[in-house]
mmCIF file of C-alpha atoms in Angstrom:
data_model
loop_
_atom_site.group_PDB
_atom_site.id
_atom_site.type_symbol
_atom_site.label_atom_id
_atom_site.label_comp_id
_atom_site.label_asym_id
_atom_site.label_seq_id
_atom_site.Cartn_x
_atom_site.Cartn_y
_atom_site.Cartn_z
ATOM 1 C CA ARG A 459 -0.037 -0.005 0.018
ATOM 2 C CA GLU A 460 2.924 2.221 0.492
ATOM 3 C CA PHE A 461 3.772 2.377 -3.243
ATOM 4 C CA THR A 462 0.274 2.345 -4.754
ATOM 5 C CA ASP A 463 0.921 5.746 -6.358
ATOM 6 C CA VAL A 464 3.682 3.981 -8.495
ATOM 7 C CA PHE A 465 0.903 2.019 -10.261
ATOM 8 C CA ASP A 466 -1.453 5.065 -10.771
ATOM 9 C CA LYS A 467 -2.722 5.017 -14.408
ATOM 10 C CA VAL A 468 -2.990 8.743 -14.648
ATOM 11 C CA LYS A 469 0.579 9.281 -13.514
ATOM 12 C CA ALA A 470 1.849 6.631 -15.821
ATOM 13 C CA SER A 471 0.140 8.130 -18.877
ATOM 14 C CA THR A 472 1.439 11.771 -18.452
ATOM 15 C CA LEU A 473 4.732 13.279 -19.600
ATOM 16 C CA LEU A 474 7.191 14.501 -16.979
ATOM 17 C CA GLU A 475 7.409 18.236 -16.318
ATOM 18 C CA ASN A 476 10.247 20.067 -18.177
ATOM 19 C CA GLN A 477 13.262 20.646 -15.943
ATOM 20 C CA PRO A 478 15.803 23.495 -16.262
ATOM 21 C CA TYR A 479 18.642 21.035 -16.017
ATOM 22 C CA ASP A 480 19.919 17.914 -17.634
ATOM 23 C CA CYS A 481 21.048 14.854 -15.802
ATOM 24 C CA PRO A 482 23.783 12.879 -17.529
ATOM 25 C CA ILE A 483 23.485 9.130 -17.692
ATOM 26 C CA ASP A 484 26.688 7.101 -17.792
ATOM 27 C CA LEU A 485 26.239 4.165 -20.224
ATOM 28 C CA SER A 486 28.644 1.273 -20.434
ATOM 29 C CA PRO A 487 30.758 1.154 -23.515
ATOM 30 C CA PHE A 488 28.696 -1.723 -24.904
ATOM 31 C CA ALA A 489 25.301 -0.019 -24.104
ATOM 32 C CA LEU A 490 26.571 3.099 -25.845
ATOM 33 C CA GLU A 491 27.633 1.045 -28.977
ATOM 34 C CA VAL A 492 24.079 -0.409 -29.087
ATOM 35 C CA LEU A 493 22.516 3.018 -28.871
ATOM 36 C CA ARG A 494 24.862 4.326 -31.616
ATOM 37 C CA THR A 495 24.177 1.368 -33.855
ATOM 38 C CA PHE A 496 20.345 1.873 -33.436
ATOM 39 C CA THR A 497 20.589 5.547 -34.118
ATOM 40 C CA ASP A 498 22.911 5.331 -37.027
ATOM 41 C CA LYS A 499 20.855 2.578 -38.721
ATOM 42 C CA ASN A 500 17.494 4.310 -38.167
ATOM 43 C CA LEU A 501 18.866 7.686 -39.318
ATOM 44 C CA ALA A 502 20.166 6.158 -42.418
ATOM 45 C CA ASN A 503 16.821 4.325 -43.207
ATOM 46 C CA GLY A 504 14.862 7.564 -42.550
ATOM 47 C CA TYR A 505 12.907 6.013 -39.635
ATOM 48 C CA ILE A 506 14.099 8.808 -37.287
ATOM 49 C CA SER A 507 15.365 12.236 -37.770
ATOM 50 C CA HIS A 508 17.373 14.809 -35.732
ATOM 51 C CA SER A 509 15.147 16.951 -33.502
ATOM 52 C CA ARG A 510 15.458 19.841 -31.087
ATOM 53 C CA SER A 511 12.114 19.142 -29.602
ATOM 54 C CA LEU A 512 11.674 19.741 -25.802
ATOM 55 C CA ILE A 513 9.589 16.573 -25.711
ATOM 56 C CA GLY A 514 11.654 13.401 -25.145
ATOM 57 C CA ARG A 515 11.119 9.770 -24.341
ATOM 58 C CA HIS A 516 12.846 7.342 -22.084
ATOM 59 C CA ILE A 517 14.971 4.661 -23.440
ATOM 60 C CA PHE A 518 16.190 1.601 -21.688
ATOM 61 C CA PHE A 519 18.100 -1.522 -22.432
ATOM 62 C CA ASP A 520 16.558 -4.928 -22.010
ATOM 63 C CA LYS A 521 18.458 -8.189 -21.839
ATOM 64 C CA LYS A 522 17.168 -10.707 -24.306
ATOM 65 C CA LYS A 523 17.647 -14.512 -24.371
ATOM 66 C CA TYR A 524 19.662 -14.511 -27.844
ATOM 67 C CA VAL A 525 20.721 -10.839 -27.883
ATOM 68 C CA SER A 526 22.912 -9.226 -25.348
ATOM 69 C CA LEU A 527 21.006 -5.928 -25.241
ATOM 70 C CA GLN A 528 18.022 -4.543 -26.970
ATOM 71 C CA LEU A 529 17.183 -0.947 -27.075
ATOM 72 C CA ASP A 530 13.599 -0.169 -26.017
ATOM 73 C CA ILE A 531 11.892 3.271 -26.314
ATOM 74 C CA ASN A 532 8.773 4.140 -24.173
ATOM 75 C CA TYR A 533 6.446 6.144 -26.483
ATOM 76 C CA GLN A 534 3.297 5.881 -24.333
ATOM 77 C CA GLY A 535 3.195 9.363 -23.035
ATOM 78 C CA LEU A 536 4.493 10.917 -26.256
ATOM 79 C CA ASN A 537 1.800 9.330 -28.351
ATOM 80 C CA LYS A 538 -0.887 10.894 -26.146
ATOM 81 C CA VAL A 539 0.581 14.475 -26.735
ATOM 82 C CA LEU A 540 0.817 14.095 -30.477
#
């Protein structure tokens, strides 16, 4: 019961407030390489493009059975804004 707000559907479907600062995230060299590979491949294919938008999405790495790391992007809150 202490953490019931963590599972609140309204909170889970809204974007975070804009912050006046950036928090760096240190990635392992392998995770950084997976991110670069994903970005380069999808930029070249035209699936993604460079953006200066203030709206962003969270990414995370998921360990898969046959792949070391898979890049996952959470678009849920962003899709509701667009």
